């Protein structure tokens, strides 16, 4: 049977292709108006470095879908709604192609933008769209005269903590202007099309004042728990202010509130009595409940009572509790890094990393390694690190944090026990009464404001992995192989067989294979190195393994 002609990258769909038995015409577009779009998508596919990648396959499926479509495609939103195998990324590419070729239908784009303005757009906390909308808000870009130039916006974003460059910003702006249509370009610069409804995600709230930072700096030198230490959770400003408008209708004067500490159902202090942690906290008048949490081990929620309706909102504090042996095990099996990544992505400002137990007990990781891990968690990840010697100190610390948060709630409208009824260690500088302002109460909420159910649904652990992801996770189990190195090796050698063949083909004299050793990894493009190459070579090419073998433990 003669092989069928396929659409070559970069060739027009109406061209002819020679086959073994003669020549036949390539399939034509069902709509002649889409020929230009097919040609441009084919050129974009030809620019993909790896023709076997998912991106190239996605372009191929999108091109086939465009060719079968009988109506002309006039904007990205229409492409996403009417074409198969076209998601947000390809819809944005189609929108850009049509705009570049002058085929974008302005009337349709205008009619769609009105509908988009009525929908909520909630940018992810501290991601590029979040910084863009925050920068436009800071520059007060509300009219043509106040339009912001791209370079000015980039400088404003960098002052707010954005670490990207102009290239990344332009790619983000293309998505915001095309697919989402929350930003529009004018001759004078950039303007927001409308104020996003989820405005709480745009307002940057910094809860750390000077006094709080001083407390953190003092605690950085010691990991010992001090019962009289004041947990650095909230500021103590007392200037009266009204609640910020960014919270919308979340806080009303008629609402009543309750502060609840939610414990993960997997967190136990004793296997014989799994409820001992909850019982000890309840004995201290700490309102707590046990549920399934997808991120962190303890979360604080504000339960709102408005008439018959009861809603729960996430607060800006979360705790990851690690027993020392569990901490040691998580460092070895890489859960330590994965869990911290998910905590950073949660958007919670005050992440508390609580280690329970003596660091000097015998574990797979030595004391120095544990201290290094905790120091990196505090300095690099900017988590608040707390070490408690036993379960009682853990309960005392959680109760102290609970009291600090409770002091921010309006006392007249709070259902929790009064602060005076909470147990108080001697010399402890915890608040004795709720004197917080409405602004401080509003600042206690997580940004963007989310319900408890929504927050935990967003950060559910991934349960299905692609073959490429499983391959990369397997590589990280080898000694001296970090995640960045695994990505570099997987890009150069996509399968284990290819990697093994490259390692097995090493010169017999030098015992080195530069094809693997010189793989570039990470943003700095550093070489993989001899140690990582040797450990991979041992694991993939050795006929048998020995516990005393030098390749797994020696330099």
PDB file of N, CA and C in Angstrom, residues 145-190:
ATOM      1  N   UNK A 145      -4.748  58.806  29.137  1.00  0.00           N
ATOM      2  CA  UNK A 145      -3.662  59.681  29.584  1.00  0.00           C
ATOM      3  C   UNK A 145      -2.771  59.001  30.616  1.00  0.00           C
ATOM      4  N   UNK A 146      -3.284  57.981  31.282  1.00  0.00           N
ATOM      5  CA  UNK A 146      -2.489  57.285  32.294  1.00  0.00           C
ATOM      6  C   UNK A 146      -1.956  55.945  31.840  1.00  0.00           C
ATOM      7  N   UNK A 147      -1.969  55.680  30.530  1.00  0.00           N
ATOM      8  CA  UNK A 147      -1.474  54.411  30.004  1.00  0.00           C
ATOM      9  C   UNK A 147      -0.002  54.227  30.357  1.00  0.00           C
ATOM     10  N   UNK A 148       0.389  52.975  30.598  1.00  0.00           N
ATOM     11  CA  UNK A 148       1.729  52.655  31.098  1.00  0.00           C
ATOM     12  C   UNK A 148       2.544  51.997  29.997  1.00  0.00           C
ATOM     13  N   UNK A 149       3.768  52.466  29.801  1.00  0.00           N
ATOM     14  CA  UNK A 149       4.680  51.837  28.851  1.00  0.00           C
ATOM     15  C   UNK A 149       5.180  50.515  29.417  1.00  0.00           C
ATOM     16  N   UNK A 150       5.608  49.621  28.521  1.00  0.00           N
ATOM     17  CA  UNK A 150       6.050  48.292  28.949  1.00  0.00           C
ATOM     18  C   UNK A 150       7.260  48.393  29.873  1.00  0.00           C
ATOM     19  N   UNK A 151       8.235  49.224  29.539  1.00  0.00           N
ATOM     20  CA  UNK A 151       9.430  49.362  30.376  1.00  0.00           C
ATOM     21  C   UNK A 151       9.086  49.927  31.750  1.00  0.00           C
ATOM     22  N   UNK A 152       8.172  50.888  31.787  1.00  0.00           N
ATOM     23  CA  UNK A 152       7.748  51.442  33.079  1.00  0.00           C
ATOM     24  C   UNK A 152       7.046  50.386  33.913  1.00  0.00           C
ATOM     25  N   UNK A 153       6.202  49.581  33.263  1.00  0.00           N
ATOM     26  CA  UNK A 153       5.505  48.511  33.974  1.00  0.00           C
ATOM     27  C   UNK A 153       6.490  47.482  34.504  1.00  0.00           C
ATOM     28  N   UNK A 154       7.520  47.154  33.715  1.00  0.00           N
ATOM     29  CA  UNK A 154       8.518  46.183  34.157  1.00  0.00           C
ATOM     30  C   UNK A 154       9.249  46.678  35.399  1.00  0.00           C
ATOM     31  N   UNK A 155       9.640  47.941  35.424  1.00  0.00           N
ATOM     32  CA  UNK A 155      10.316  48.499  36.599  1.00  0.00           C
ATOM     33  C   UNK A 155       9.407  48.463  37.820  1.00  0.00           C
ATOM     34  N   UNK A 156       8.142  48.792  37.640  1.00  0.00           N
ATOM     35  CA  UNK A 156       7.193  48.756  38.752  1.00  0.00           C
ATOM     36  C   UNK A 156       7.020  47.332  39.269  1.00  0.00           C
ATOM     37  N   UNK A 157       6.949  46.356  38.370  1.00  0.00           N
ATOM     38  CA  UNK A 157       6.804  44.956  38.772  1.00  0.00           C
ATOM     39  C   UNK A 157       8.035  44.470  39.519  1.00  0.00           C
ATOM     40  N   UNK A 158       9.221  44.861  39.061  1.00  0.00           N
ATOM     41  CA  UNK A 158      10.454  44.441  39.724  1.00  0.00           C
ATOM     42  C   UNK A 158      10.554  45.020  41.124  1.00  0.00           C
ATOM     43  N   UNK A 159      10.055  46.236  41.327  1.00  0.00           N
ATOM     44  CA  UNK A 159      10.046  46.809  42.675  1.00  0.00           C
ATOM     45  C   UNK A 159       9.088  46.049  43.592  1.00  0.00           C
ATOM     46  N   UNK A 160       8.109  45.372  43.013  1.00  0.00           N
ATOM     47  CA  UNK A 160       7.148  44.601  43.807  1.00  0.00           C
ATOM     48  C   UNK A 160       7.598  43.176  44.048  1.00  0.00           C
ATOM     49  N   UNK A 161       8.765  42.783  43.468  1.00  0.00           N
ATOM     50  CA  UNK A 161       9.287  41.445  43.704  1.00  0.00           C
ATOM     51  C   UNK A 161       9.349  40.563  42.477  1.00  0.00           C
ATOM     52  N   UNK A 162       8.974  41.063  41.310  1.00  0.00           N
ATOM     53  CA  UNK A 162       9.017  40.280  40.078  1.00  0.00           C
ATOM     54  C   UNK A 162      10.467  40.080  39.654  1.00  0.00           C
ATOM     55  N   UNK A 163      10.845  38.831  39.314  1.00  0.00           N
ATOM     56  CA  UNK A 163      12.234  38.534  38.970  1.00  0.00           C
ATOM     57  C   UNK A 163      12.398  38.133  37.508  1.00  0.00           C
ATOM     58  N   UNK A 164      11.391  38.388  36.667  1.00  0.00           N
ATOM     59  CA  UNK A 164      11.493  38.046  35.258  1.00  0.00           C
ATOM     60  C   UNK A 164      12.124  39.161  34.443  1.00  0.00           C
ATOM     61  N   UNK A 165      12.192  38.951  33.129  1.00  0.00           N
ATOM     62  CA  UNK A 165      12.786  39.940  32.232  1.00  0.00           C
ATOM     63  C   UNK A 165      11.735  40.448  31.251  1.00  0.00           C
ATOM     64  N   UNK A 166      12.169  41.307  30.332  1.00  0.00           N
ATOM     65  CA  UNK A 166      11.234  41.915  29.386  1.00  0.00           C
ATOM     66  C   UNK A 166      10.635  40.878  28.442  1.00  0.00           C
ATOM     67  N   UNK A 167      11.414  39.859  28.078  1.00  0.00           N
ATOM     68  CA  UNK A 167      10.888  38.827  27.186  1.00  0.00           C
ATOM     69  C   UNK A 167       9.733  38.056  27.802  1.00  0.00           C
ATOM     70  N   UNK A 168       9.901  37.669  29.062  1.00  0.00           N
ATOM     71  CA  UNK A 168       8.819  36.956  29.747  1.00  0.00           C
ATOM     72  C   UNK A 168       7.598  37.848  29.915  1.00  0.00           C
ATOM     73  N   UNK A 169       7.836  39.127  30.165  1.00  0.00           N
ATOM     74  CA  UNK A 169       6.711  40.047  30.334  1.00  0.00           C
ATOM     75  C   UNK A 169       5.918  40.177  29.038  1.00  0.00           C
ATOM     76  N   UNK A 170       6.608  40.272  27.907  1.00  0.00           N
ATOM     77  CA  UNK A 170       5.893  40.413  26.631  1.00  0.00           C
ATOM     78  C   UNK A 170       5.062  39.167  26.332  1.00  0.00           C
ATOM     79  N   UNK A 171       5.597  37.985  26.649  1.00  0.00           N
ATOM     80  CA  UNK A 171       4.825  36.759  26.441  1.00  0.00           C
ATOM     81  C   UNK A 171       3.576  36.739  27.321  1.00  0.00           C
ATOM     82  N   UNK A 172       3.723  37.211  28.546  1.00  0.00           N
ATOM     83  CA  UNK A 172       2.574  37.268  29.456  1.00  0.00           C
ATOM     84  C   UNK A 172       1.542  38.281  28.966  1.00  0.00           C
ATOM     85  N   UNK A 173       2.022  39.430  28.472  1.00  0.00           N
ATOM     86  CA  UNK A 173       1.099  40.455  27.978  1.00  0.00           C
ATOM     87  C   UNK A 173       0.329  39.963  26.756  1.00  0.00           C
ATOM     88  N   UNK A 174       0.976  39.143  25.929  1.00  0.00           N
ATOM     89  CA  UNK A 174       0.266  38.598  24.767  1.00  0.00           C
ATOM     90  C   UNK A 174      -0.916  37.747  25.206  1.00  0.00           C
ATOM     91  N   UNK A 175      -0.732  36.981  26.274  1.00  0.00           N
ATOM     92  CA  UNK A 175      -1.827  36.161  26.801  1.00  0.00           C
ATOM     93  C   UNK A 175      -2.908  37.011  27.442  1.00  0.00           C
ATOM     94  N   UNK A 176      -2.500  38.022  28.216  1.00  0.00           N
ATOM     95  CA  UNK A 176      -3.482  38.868  28.898  1.00  0.00           C
ATOM     96  C   UNK A 176      -4.267  39.726  27.910  1.00  0.00           C
ATOM     97  N   UNK A 177      -3.603  40.148  26.823  1.00  0.00           N
ATOM     98  CA  UNK A 177      -4.294  40.971  25.826  1.00  0.00           C
ATOM     99  C   UNK A 177      -5.128  40.126  24.870  1.00  0.00           C
ATOM    100  N   UNK A 178      -4.678  38.882  24.603  1.00  0.00           N
ATOM    101  CA  UNK A 178      -5.376  38.068  23.622  1.00  0.00           C
ATOM    102  C   UNK A 178      -6.393  37.124  24.217  1.00  0.00           C
ATOM    103  N   UNK A 179      -5.917  36.124  24.958  1.00  0.00           N
ATOM    104  CA  UNK A 179      -6.816  35.091  25.462  1.00  0.00           C
ATOM    105  C   UNK A 179      -7.735  35.605  26.554  1.00  0.00           C
ATOM    106  N   UNK A 180      -7.167  36.241  27.573  1.00  0.00           N
ATOM    107  CA  UNK A 180      -7.962  36.655  28.733  1.00  0.00           C
ATOM    108  C   UNK A 180      -8.611  38.028  28.549  1.00  0.00           C
ATOM    109  N   UNK A 181      -7.978  38.902  27.763  1.00  0.00           N
ATOM    110  CA  UNK A 181      -8.501  40.239  27.481  1.00  0.00           C
ATOM    111  C   UNK A 181      -8.778  41.035  28.756  1.00  0.00           C
ATOM    112  N   UNK A 182      -7.844  41.001  29.678  1.00  0.00           N
ATOM    113  CA  UNK A 182      -7.946  41.849  30.867  1.00  0.00           C
ATOM    114  C   UNK A 182      -7.005  43.044  30.761  1.00  0.00           C
ATOM    115  N   UNK A 183      -6.139  43.044  29.752  1.00  0.00           N
ATOM    116  CA  UNK A 183      -5.244  44.170  29.474  1.00  0.00           C
ATOM    117  C   UNK A 183      -5.346  44.474  27.983  1.00  0.00           C
ATOM    118  N   UNK A 184      -5.331  45.746  27.635  1.00  0.00           N
ATOM    119  CA  UNK A 184      -5.367  46.121  26.227  1.00  0.00           C
ATOM    120  C   UNK A 184      -4.236  47.096  25.911  1.00  0.00           C
ATOM    121  N   UNK A 185      -3.748  47.002  24.681  1.00  0.00           N
ATOM    122  CA  UNK A 185      -2.678  47.871  24.219  1.00  0.00           C
ATOM    123  C   UNK A 185      -3.271  49.058  23.469  1.00  0.00           C
ATOM    124  N   UNK A 186      -2.755  50.228  23.774  1.00  0.00           N
ATOM    125  CA  UNK A 186      -3.148  51.444  23.064  1.00  0.00           C
ATOM    126  C   UNK A 186      -1.897  52.113  22.516  1.00  0.00           C
ATOM    127  N   UNK A 187      -2.092  53.177  21.771  1.00  0.00           N
ATOM    128  CA  UNK A 187      -0.946  53.911  21.233  1.00  0.00           C
ATOM    129  C   UNK A 187      -0.113  54.520  22.343  1.00  0.00           C
ATOM    130  N   UNK A 188      -0.748  54.827  23.473  1.00  0.00           N
ATOM    131  CA  UNK A 188      -0.025  55.452  24.585  1.00  0.00           C
ATOM    132  C   UNK A 188       0.614  54.435  25.512  1.00  0.00           C
ATOM    133  N   UNK A 189       0.157  53.187  25.489  1.00  0.00           N
ATOM    134  CA  UNK A 189       0.707  52.180  26.392  1.00  0.00           C
ATOM    135  C   UNK A 189      -0.326  51.135  26.746  1.00  0.00           C
ATOM    136  N   UNK A 190      -0.224  50.599  27.968  1.00  0.00           N
ATOM    137  CA  UNK A 190      -1.074  49.506  28.424  1.00  0.00           C
ATOM    138  C   UNK A 190      -2.139  50.022  29.373  1.00  0.00           C
TER     139      UNK A 190
END
